[in-house]
CSV table of C-alpha atoms and ligand atoms in Angstrom, one decimal:
chain,number,residue,atom,x,y,z
Z,1,MET,CA,152.5,141.7,78.0
Z,2,ASP,CA,156.0,140.5,77.0
Z,3,LEU,CA,156.8,137.3,79.3
Z,4,THR,CA,160.5,136.4,77.8
Z,5,SER,CA,161.7,137.2,81.1
Z,6,LEU,CA,159.3,134.6,82.7
Z,7,ARG,CA,161.7,131.9,81.0
Z,8,PRO,CA,163.8,130.9,83.9
Z,9,LEU,CA,161.0,130.5,86.4
Z,10,ALA,CA,159.6,128.2,83.6
Z,11,GLU,CA,162.8,126.3,83.8
Z,12,LYS,CA,162.9,126.4,87.6
Z,13,LEU,CA,159.2,125.0,87.6
Z,14,PHE,CA,159.5,122.1,85.1
Z,15,ALA,CA,163.2,120.8,86.4
Z,16,ASP,CA,161.7,121.1,90.2
Z,17,ILE,CA,158.5,118.7,89.5
Z,18,ARG,CA,160.7,117.0,87.4
Z,19,ALA,CA,162.7,116.0,90.2
Z,20,LEU,CA,160.1,115.0,92.5
Z,21,SER,CA,158.3,113.0,90.5
Z,22,PHE,CA,161.1,111.2,88.9
Z,23,ASP,CA,161.0,107.6,89.2
Z,24,GLY,CA,165.0,106.4,88.2
Z,25,VAL,CA,164.2,106.2,84.2
Z,26,GLY,CA,161.0,108.9,83.9
Z,27,VAL,CA,158.7,110.6,85.5
Z,28,THR,CA,155.6,108.9,87.1
Z,29,ARG,CA,152.9,111.4,88.4
Z,30,ALA,CA,149.8,108.2,89.5
Z,31,SER,CA,146.6,109.8,88.8
Z,32,TYR,CA,144.8,110.5,92.4
Z,33,GLY,CA,148.3,109.0,93.5
Z,34,ALA,CA,151.3,109.9,95.3
Z,35,GLY,CA,153.1,111.9,92.5
Z,36,GLU,CA,150.6,113.7,91.2
Z,37,THR,CA,149.8,114.9,95.0
Z,38,ALA,CA,153.3,115.9,94.9
Z,39,ALA,CA,153.2,118.2,92.1
Z,40,ALA,CA,149.8,119.2,93.2
Z,41,ASP,CA,151.2,120.2,96.5
Z,42,TYR,CA,154.7,122.1,95.1
Z,43,LEU,CA,152.3,124.2,92.6
Z,44,ARG,CA,149.9,125.6,95.0
Z,45,ALA,CA,153.1,126.4,96.9
Z,46,PHE,CA,154.9,128.1,94.1
Z,47,ALA,CA,151.3,129.8,93.7
Z,48,LEU,CA,150.8,131.0,96.6
Z,49,SER,CA,154.5,132.4,97.0
Z,50,GLU,CA,153.4,134.5,93.9
Z,51,GLY,CA,150.7,136.0,95.4
Z,52,LEU,CA,147.7,134.0,93.4
Z,53,ARG,CA,144.5,132.8,94.6
Z,54,VAL,CA,144.5,128.7,94.8
Z,55,ALA,CA,141.6,126.8,95.7
Z,56,ASP,CA,140.6,122.8,95.4
Z,57,ASP,CA,137.4,122.3,93.2
Z,58,ARG,CA,135.4,119.4,94.5
Z,59,ALA,CA,137.2,116.6,92.0
Z,60,ALA,CA,140.3,118.2,94.0
Z,61,ASN,CA,141.6,119.5,91.1
Z,62,LEU,CA,143.6,123.3,91.8
Z,63,VAL,CA,142.2,126.4,90.5
Z,64,PHE,CA,144.5,129.0,90.3
Z,65,GLY,CA,143.6,133.2,90.2
Z,66,GLN,CA,144.4,136.3,90.4
Z,67,PRO,CA,143.7,137.2,93.7
Z,68,ASP,CA,141.6,140.3,93.2
Z,69,ALA,CA,139.2,139.0,90.6
Z,70,ASP,CA,135.9,137.1,91.5
Z,71,PRO,CA,136.1,133.6,91.3
Z,72,ALA,CA,132.7,133.1,90.6
Z,73,ALA,CA,132.6,136.0,87.9
Z,74,PRO,CA,133.0,134.4,84.0
Z,75,ALA,CA,136.6,134.0,83.2
Z,76,ALA,CA,139.1,132.5,80.2
Z,77,TRP,CA,140.5,129.5,81.5
Z,78,THR,CA,143.4,127.7,81.0
Z,79,GLY,CA,145.5,124.3,82.2
Z,80,SER,CA,145.9,120.9,81.4
Z,81,HIS,CA,146.6,117.7,83.5
Z,82,ILE,CA,149.4,116.8,86.5
Z,83,ASP,CA,149.8,113.2,86.2
Z,84,SER,CA,151.6,111.4,83.9
Z,85,VAL,CA,151.4,108.0,82.6
Z,86,PRO,CA,154.5,105.1,84.2
Z,87,GLN,CA,157.9,106.1,83.7
Z,88,GLY,CA,156.5,108.8,81.0
Z,89,GLY,CA,158.1,111.9,80.2
Z,90,ASN,CA,157.9,115.4,82.3
Z,91,PHE,CA,156.0,117.3,79.4
Z,92,ASP,CA,152.6,115.9,78.9
Z,93,GLY,CA,150.3,117.8,80.8
Z,94,LEU,CA,152.5,119.7,83.2
Z,95,ALA,CA,153.4,121.9,80.1
Z,96,GLY,CA,149.9,123.7,80.0
Z,97,VAL,CA,149.5,124.0,83.2
Z,98,VAL,CA,153.0,125.5,83.9
Z,99,ALA,CA,151.8,127.8,80.4
Z,100,GLY,CA,149.1,128.8,82.4
Z,101,LEU,CA,150.4,130.0,85.6
Z,102,LEU,CA,153.1,131.9,84.1
Z,103,CYS,CA,150.2,134.1,82.3
Z,104,LEU,CA,149.1,134.4,85.3
Z,105,VAL,CA,152.5,135.4,86.9
Z,106,ALA,CA,152.8,138.1,84.2
Z,107,ARG,CA,149.3,139.4,85.0
Z,108,ARG,CA,150.1,139.8,88.8
Z,109,ARG,CA,153.2,141.2,88.3
Z,110,GLU,CA,152.4,143.9,85.6
Z,111,PRO,CA,149.3,146.1,84.6
Z,112,HIS,CA,147.7,144.4,82.3
Z,113,GLY,CA,144.7,145.1,79.5
Z,114,ALA,CA,142.6,141.7,79.0
Z,115,ARG,CA,138.6,142.1,80.0
Z,116,LEU,CA,138.5,138.7,81.3
Z,117,PRO,CA,140.0,137.4,84.2
Z,118,LEU,CA,142.3,134.3,83.6
Z,119,GLU,CA,141.6,131.1,86.1
Z,120,VAL,CA,144.0,127.9,85.8
Z,121,VAL,CA,143.3,124.5,86.3
Z,122,ALA,CA,145.7,121.1,86.7
Z,123,PHE,CA,143.3,118.5,86.3
Z,124,ARG,CA,144.2,115.8,88.1
Z,125,GLY,CA,143.4,111.8,86.4
Z,126,GLU,CA,143.6,112.4,83.0
Z,127,GLU,CA,145.7,109.7,82.4
Z,128,SER,CA,144.0,106.3,81.8
Z,129,ALA,CA,147.1,104.0,82.4
Z,130,TRP,CA,146.1,104.2,86.2
Z,131,PHE,CA,142.7,103.0,86.4
Z,132,GLY,CA,142.1,102.2,83.1
Z,133,LYS,CA,140.1,105.7,82.4
Z,134,ALA,CA,140.8,108.7,80.9
Z,135,TYR,CA,139.9,112.2,81.6
Z,136,MET,CA,138.7,111.3,85.9
Z,137,GLY,CA,139.4,114.7,87.3
Z,138,SER,CA,137.6,116.9,84.3
Z,139,GLY,CA,135.3,114.2,83.4
Z,140,ALA,CA,133.9,114.4,87.2
Z,141,LEU,CA,133.4,118.0,86.8
Z,142,PHE,CA,131.2,117.4,84.2
Z,143,GLY,CA,129.5,114.2,85.7
Z,144,LYS,CA,131.0,111.6,83.5
Z,145,ILE,CA,132.6,109.2,86.5
Z,146,GLY,CA,129.8,107.1,88.0
Z,147,GLU,CA,129.6,104.2,90.2
Z,148,SER,CA,131.1,101.2,87.8
Z,149,ASP,CA,134.5,104.2,86.9
Z,150,LEU,CA,135.3,104.6,91.0
Z,151,ALA,CA,135.4,100.6,91.5
Z,152,LEU,CA,138.2,100.5,88.9
Z,153,LYS,CA,141.6,99.7,90.5
Z,154,GLN,CA,144.6,100.9,90.4
Z,155,ARG,CA,146.7,99.0,88.3
Z,156,SER,CA,149.6,99.0,91.3
Z,157,THR,CA,147.9,99.7,94.4
Z,158,GLY,CA,144.3,97.8,93.6
Z,159,GLN,CA,143.4,100.8,95.4
Z,160,THR,CA,139.5,102.0,94.2
Z,161,MET,CA,139.1,105.4,92.2
Z,162,ALA,CA,136.9,106.3,94.7
Z,163,GLU,CA,139.1,105.6,97.5
Z,164,CYS,CA,142.1,107.2,95.7
Z,165,MET,CA,140.1,110.0,94.8
Z,166,ARG,CA,138.6,110.6,98.4
Z,167,GLU,CA,142.5,110.7,99.9
Z,168,ALA,CA,143.4,113.7,97.7
Z,169,GLY,CA,140.3,115.6,98.7
Z,170,ALA,CA,137.8,114.7,96.2
Z,171,ASP,CA,133.9,114.5,97.2
Z,172,VAL,CA,133.4,111.0,96.1
Z,173,ASP,CA,129.4,111.0,96.8
Z,174,ALA,CA,128.5,114.1,94.6
Z,175,ILE,CA,131.0,112.6,92.0
Z,176,ARG,CA,129.0,109.3,91.9
Z,177,GLY,CA,125.8,111.2,91.7
Z,178,ARG,CA,127.4,112.7,88.7
Z,179,GLN,CA,126.3,115.9,89.5
Z,180,TRP,CA,127.7,119.2,87.4
Z,181,LEU,CA,130.4,120.4,89.8
Z,182,PHE,CA,131.0,123.4,88.5
Z,183,ASP,CA,129.0,126.2,86.6
Z,184,PRO,CA,129.8,126.2,83.0
Z,185,ALA,CA,128.9,130.1,82.7
Z,186,ARG,CA,132.0,130.6,84.4
Z,187,VAL,CA,134.4,129.8,81.2
Z,188,LYS,CA,133.7,132.1,78.5
Z,189,ALA,CA,136.6,129.9,76.6
Z,190,TYR,CA,138.7,127.0,77.1
Z,191,LEU,CA,142.5,127.1,75.9
Z,192,GLU,CA,144.7,124.2,76.6
Z,193,LEU,CA,148.4,124.2,75.5
Z,194,HIS,CA,150.3,120.9,74.9
Z,195,ILE,CA,152.8,119.3,73.7
Z,196,GLU,CA,152.3,117.7,70.2
Z,197,GLN,CA,152.8,114.0,71.2
Z,198,GLY,CA,153.6,112.3,67.5
Z,199,PRO,CA,156.2,112.9,64.6
Z,200,VAL,CA,154.6,116.1,62.7
Z,201,MET,CA,155.8,119.4,63.7
Z,202,VAL,CA,159.0,118.0,64.2
Z,203,ALA,CA,159.1,116.4,60.6
Z,204,ARG,CA,157.3,119.9,58.9
Z,205,GLN,CA,159.7,122.0,61.3
Z,206,LEU,CA,156.8,123.6,63.1
Z,207,PRO,CA,157.5,124.8,66.9
Z,208,LEU,CA,153.6,125.9,67.2
Z,209,ALA,CA,150.3,124.1,65.6
Z,210,VAL,CA,146.9,124.7,66.2
Z,211,VAL,CA,144.4,122.0,67.0
Z,212,SER,CA,141.8,121.4,64.7
Z,213,GLY,CA,140.2,118.5,66.8
Z,214,ILE,CA,140.6,115.6,69.1
Z,215,ARG,CA,140.0,112.2,68.3
Z,216,GLY,CA,138.1,109.9,70.4
Z,217,ASN,CA,138.2,106.5,71.4
Z,218,VAL,CA,136.8,103.6,72.5
Z,219,ARG,CA,138.4,100.7,74.5
Z,220,HIS,CA,138.1,97.5,76.6
Z,221,ASN,CA,140.8,97.5,78.9
Z,222,ARG,CA,140.4,93.4,79.6
Z,223,ILE,CA,139.0,91.1,76.7
Z,224,VAL,CA,140.4,87.5,77.8
Z,225,CYS,CA,139.9,84.7,75.2
Z,226,HIS,CA,139.3,81.7,76.7
Z,227,GLY,CA,140.8,78.3,74.8
Z,228,ASP,CA,142.0,74.9,75.7
Z,229,ALA,CA,145.1,74.8,78.0
Z,230,GLN,CA,146.4,71.4,76.5
Z,231,HIS,CA,150.2,69.7,76.3
Z,232,SER,CA,152.3,71.7,73.3
Z,233,GLY,CA,153.0,68.2,71.7
Z,234,VAL,CA,150.0,66.5,71.6
Z,235,VAL,CA,147.3,67.8,70.6
Z,236,PRO,CA,147.2,68.3,66.4
Z,237,ARG,CA,146.7,71.9,64.9
Z,238,TRP,CA,143.0,70.7,64.2
Z,239,LEU,CA,142.0,69.9,67.4
Z,240,ARG,CA,143.5,72.4,68.9
Z,241,HIS,CA,141.9,75.6,70.8
Z,242,ASP,CA,144.6,77.9,71.1
Z,243,ALA,CA,144.1,81.2,73.0
Z,244,MET,CA,147.2,83.0,71.7
Z,245,PHE,CA,147.0,81.8,67.9
Z,246,SER,CA,143.6,83.2,68.0
Z,247,VAL,CA,144.0,86.4,69.6
Z,248,ALA,CA,147.0,87.0,67.1
Z,249,ASP,CA,144.6,85.8,64.5
Z,250,LEU,CA,141.8,88.4,65.0
Z,251,ILE,CA,144.7,91.1,65.8
Z,252,MET,CA,145.8,90.4,62.3
Z,253,ARG,CA,142.5,90.6,60.9
Z,254,LEU,CA,142.0,94.0,62.2
Z,255,ASP,CA,145.1,95.2,61.0
Z,256,GLU,CA,143.7,94.5,57.6
Z,257,HIS,CA,140.3,95.9,58.1
Z,258,TRP,CA,142.3,98.6,59.2
Z,259,ARG,CA,144.6,98.9,56.3
Z,260,VAL,CA,141.7,99.1,54.0
Z,261,LEU,CA,140.0,102.1,55.9
Z,262,LEU,CA,143.1,103.8,55.7
Z,263,GLU,CA,142.9,103.3,52.0
Z,264,ARG,CA,139.3,104.9,51.6
Z,265,GLY,CA,140.8,108.0,53.7
Z,266,THR,CA,138.9,106.7,57.0
Z,267,ASP,CA,140.8,108.3,60.1
Z,268,LEU,CA,141.7,105.9,62.6
Z,269,VAL,CA,144.5,103.7,64.8
Z,270,VAL,CA,143.8,100.8,66.4
Z,271,THR,CA,146.4,99.6,69.6
Z,272,THR,CA,146.5,96.3,71.6
Z,273,GLY,CA,148.5,97.8,73.9
Z,274,ILE,CA,148.8,94.4,76.6
Z,275,VAL,CA,148.5,91.2,75.9
Z,276,THR,CA,149.5,88.5,78.0
Z,277,THR,CA,149.5,85.0,79.4
Z,278,ASP,CA,148.9,84.0,83.1
Z,279,PRO,CA,152.4,83.4,84.1
Z,280,ASP,CA,151.5,81.4,86.8
Z,281,GLU,CA,150.7,78.9,84.8
Z,282,HIS,CA,151.8,79.9,81.4
Z,283,SER,CA,154.8,76.9,79.6
Z,284,ILE,CA,157.3,76.9,76.6
Z,285,SER,CA,155.3,73.3,76.8
Z,286,ARG,CA,151.6,74.3,77.1
Z,287,ILE,CA,149.0,75.7,74.2
Z,288,PRO,CA,147.8,78.9,75.9
Z,289,GLY,CA,144.2,77.9,78.0
Z,290,SER,CA,143.9,81.8,77.9
Z,291,VAL,CA,144.8,85.1,77.0
Z,292,ARG,CA,143.9,88.4,78.4
Z,293,PHE,CA,144.5,91.7,75.9
Z,294,SER,CA,143.4,95.6,75.7
Z,295,PHE,CA,141.5,97.1,72.5
Z,296,GLU,CA,141.7,100.6,71.4
Z,297,ALA,CA,140.3,102.0,68.3
Z,298,ARG,CA,140.7,106.1,68.2
Z,299,SER,CA,139.5,108.6,65.4
Z,300,LYS,CA,137.9,111.9,64.6
Z,301,SER,CA,134.7,109.9,63.3
Z,302,GLU,CA,132.3,108.1,66.3
Z,303,ASP,CA,130.7,106.5,63.4
Z,304,THR,CA,134.1,105.1,62.4
Z,305,LEU,CA,134.6,104.2,65.8
Z,306,GLU,CA,131.0,102.4,66.3
Z,307,ALA,CA,132.0,100.6,63.2
Z,308,PHE,CA,135.4,99.7,63.8
Z,309,TYR,CA,134.2,98.1,67.0
Z,310,GLN,CA,131.1,96.3,65.8
Z,311,LEU,CA,133.6,94.7,63.0
Z,312,MET,CA,136.3,93.8,66.1
Z,313,ARG,CA,132.9,91.6,67.8
Z,314,ALA,CA,131.9,90.0,64.1
Z,315,GLU,CA,135.7,88.7,64.1
Z,316,CYS,CA,135.8,88.0,67.3
Z,317,LYS,CA,131.9,85.9,66.4
Z,318,ALA,CA,134.1,84.7,63.6
Z,319,ILE,CA,136.9,83.3,65.2
Z,320,GLU,CA,134.9,81.5,68.0
Z,321,ARG,CA,133.0,79.4,65.3
Z,322,GLU,CA,136.1,78.9,63.7
Z,323,ARG,CA,138.8,77.8,66.7
Z,324,GLY,CA,136.7,76.6,69.1
Z,325,VAL,CA,137.2,79.4,71.4
Z,326,ARG,CA,135.5,82.2,73.8
Z,327,PHE,CA,135.8,86.0,74.0
Z,328,GLU,CA,135.0,87.7,77.2
Z,329,PHE,CA,134.7,91.7,77.2
Z,330,ASP,CA,134.7,94.2,80.3
Z,331,ARG,CA,132.8,97.3,80.0
Z,332,ARG,CA,133.4,99.1,77.1
Z,333,LEU,CA,134.5,102.5,77.4
Z,334,LEU,CA,134.0,105.5,75.0
Z,335,SER,CA,135.8,109.0,75.0
Z,336,GLU,CA,134.0,111.1,72.4
Z,337,PRO,CA,135.5,113.0,69.5
Z,338,ALA,CA,135.7,116.8,69.7
Z,339,THR,CA,135.9,119.8,67.5
Z,340,MET,CA,137.5,123.1,68.5
Z,341,ASP,CA,136.3,126.3,68.1
Z,342,GLU,CA,136.6,127.7,64.8
Z,343,ARG,CA,137.1,131.5,66.1
Z,344,LEU,CA,139.3,130.2,69.1
Z,345,CYS,CA,141.3,128.4,66.2
Z,346,GLY,CA,141.2,131.5,64.2
Z,347,LEU,CA,142.7,133.6,67.2
Z,348,LEU,CA,145.5,131.1,68.0
Z,349,ALA,CA,146.4,131.5,64.2
Z,350,GLN,CA,146.9,135.3,64.3
Z,351,ALA,CA,149.0,134.9,68.0
Z,352,CYS,CA,151.4,132.2,66.4
Z,353,ARG,CA,152.0,134.5,62.9
Z,354,ASP,CA,152.5,137.4,65.7
Z,355,VAL,CA,155.1,135.4,67.3
Z,356,GLY,CA,156.8,134.5,64.3
Z,357,ALA,CA,156.5,130.9,64.5
Z,358,ALA,CA,156.1,128.9,61.3
Z,359,PHE,CA,152.3,127.0,62.2
Z,360,GLU,CA,149.6,124.8,60.8
Z,361,THR,CA,146.3,123.5,61.8
Z,362,ILE,CA,146.5,119.7,62.6
Z,363,PRO,CA,144.3,117.3,64.4
Z,364,SER,CA,145.4,115.7,67.5
Z,365,GLY,CA,145.9,112.4,67.7
Z,366,ALA,CA,146.2,112.1,71.6
Z,367,GLY,CA,143.0,112.5,74.1
Z,368,HIS,CA,142.7,115.8,76.1
Z,369,ASP,CA,140.8,117.8,79.2
Z,370,ALA,CA,140.0,120.3,76.6
Z,371,SER,CA,137.3,117.6,74.8
Z,372,LEU,CA,135.4,117.8,77.5
Z,373,PHE,CA,134.7,121.5,77.7
Z,374,ALA,CA,134.4,121.3,74.3
Z,375,ASN,CA,131.6,118.7,73.9
Z,376,ALA,CA,130.1,120.3,77.1
Z,377,GLY,CA,129.3,123.3,74.8
Z,378,ILE,CA,132.3,125.9,75.7
Z,379,PRO,CA,134.1,127.2,73.3
Z,380,SER,CA,137.6,125.4,73.1
Z,381,GLY,CA,141.2,125.4,71.6
Z,382,MET,CA,144.2,123.9,71.6
Z,383,LEU,CA,147.6,125.1,70.6
Z,384,PHE,CA,150.3,122.2,70.6
Z,385,VAL,CA,153.9,123.0,71.2
Z,386,ARG,CA,156.7,121.2,69.1
Z,387,ASN,CA,158.3,118.2,71.1
Z,388,GLN,CA,160.9,115.5,70.3
Z,389,ASN,CA,160.9,111.7,70.9
Z,390,GLY,CA,157.0,111.8,70.9
Z,391,SER,CA,155.2,111.1,74.3
Z,392,HIS,CA,154.3,108.4,77.2
Z,393,ASN,CA,157.8,107.5,77.2
Z,394,PRO,CA,160.7,109.1,79.5
Z,395,HIS,CA,162.4,111.1,76.6
Z,396,GLU,CA,159.6,113.4,75.4
Z,397,ALA,CA,162.2,116.3,75.0
Z,398,MET,CA,160.7,120.0,74.5
Z,399,GLU,CA,162.7,123.3,73.4
Z,400,MET,CA,162.7,125.6,76.0
Z,401,ASP,CA,162.3,128.3,72.9
Z,402,ASP,CA,159.5,126.8,71.5
Z,403,PHE,CA,157.8,126.3,74.9
Z,404,MET,CA,157.9,130.4,75.3
Z,405,LEU,CA,156.8,131.3,72.0
Z,406,GLY,CA,153.9,129.4,72.7
Z,407,VAL,CA,153.0,130.6,76.0
Z,408,GLN,CA,153.4,133.9,74.4
Z,409,ALA,CA,150.9,133.2,71.9
Z,410,LEU,CA,148.9,132.1,74.5
Z,411,SER,CA,148.8,135.3,77.2
Z,412,ASP,CA,148.0,137.3,73.8
Z,413,VAL,CA,144.7,135.4,73.2
Z,414,PHE,CA,144.3,135.8,76.4
Z,415,GLU,CA,144.4,139.6,76.2
Z,416,ARG,CA,142.4,139.6,73.2
Z,417,LEU,CA,139.1,137.3,74.3
Z,418,ASP,CA,136.0,138.9,75.6
L,501,GLV,C1,146.1,110.8,76.8
L,501,GLV,O1,147.3,110.6,77.1
L,501,GLV,C2,145.7,109.9,76.0
L,501,GLV,O2,145.9,108.6,75.6
L,501,GLV,O3,145.1,109.9,74.6
L,502,MN,MN1,149.1,111.4,78.6
L,503,MN,MN1,148.5,115.1,78.3
């Protein structure tokens, strides 16, 4: 099946959804919030206008299918997420959903020889930026969202995750009970197309890439370092308990450990994305009495995540002793790394060759819903499409030529799956 003629449709879907979620800087589609729901409503209306089947699952994700296919029958699945980070780009997540819908539209318009029906899922709530927790829509299906997650508060409205999920139509009681909300036997394979969010494919001039695995992460949304708030002019260095210098010390120690681990060939990235003093009390003339910060380490290896985490906690203890401060931690969050299925990687690689795209097999530094499918034992694969200017910013820029190559390769794999 040749999908070239669907390019104008792809352009329209991206443009329309960008317009309805544009925030003046980038796009904002809050997880289980207004922008995400607007995108979901738009996609539902579009799919119905194409004669596709649309259903909401119990976590309020949208599932699209061929109208003549039994929704309970084993199928090939594809999709991605429709939320975004605040002031994000239009393609993170949405590209995979649009790709899946194009494959379905092509099947609806033309006779095809595929043996498996195709189901396309538009996940809600993949981005951790809103509640400090990733994979809410897909995680809920696999019993991974519990009471303490549901109590997390949305960064700008303060509403709980439970309230936002309920408003979107999710079955919060079932989610709280950590039941599996779908039958994994229905998913013969899960494939996700996603933009590459790093700079590697642009640098290596690769329009497509096959993903070998997905980094996991260990996180704290909120660590507070408590020191002693005092007049900045009067306390000599040796009598200070400065929360900011303590946090800076911690970050520099972690940076040094990270450097050494990289020299040994360890896969690791470390980020402190939020560091803040309290604006109600901080001043240029006051030693900070408390500093709040976030911690995130990502790796392909769960052992590395655990070891680096313990190193971080040990350094906090050392700094507490040396500087007379105290670190207080919120709940630790862990997302497991995932390995993509070898057979699906092979099929994706063959499809890249068939469409004439230069490609390599590379790991994913970013997290994706596909990791939940893989870790539930469902054969999973991912195809990356080149994207300029990185991601989680308003400047994401995917060339439509690259995207259509990716969609063609994806569709070709679905025609070969059984
Ligand atoms: C997903 O967007 C991630 O933070 O990896
Ligand atoms: Mn993202
Ligand atoms: Mn994404």
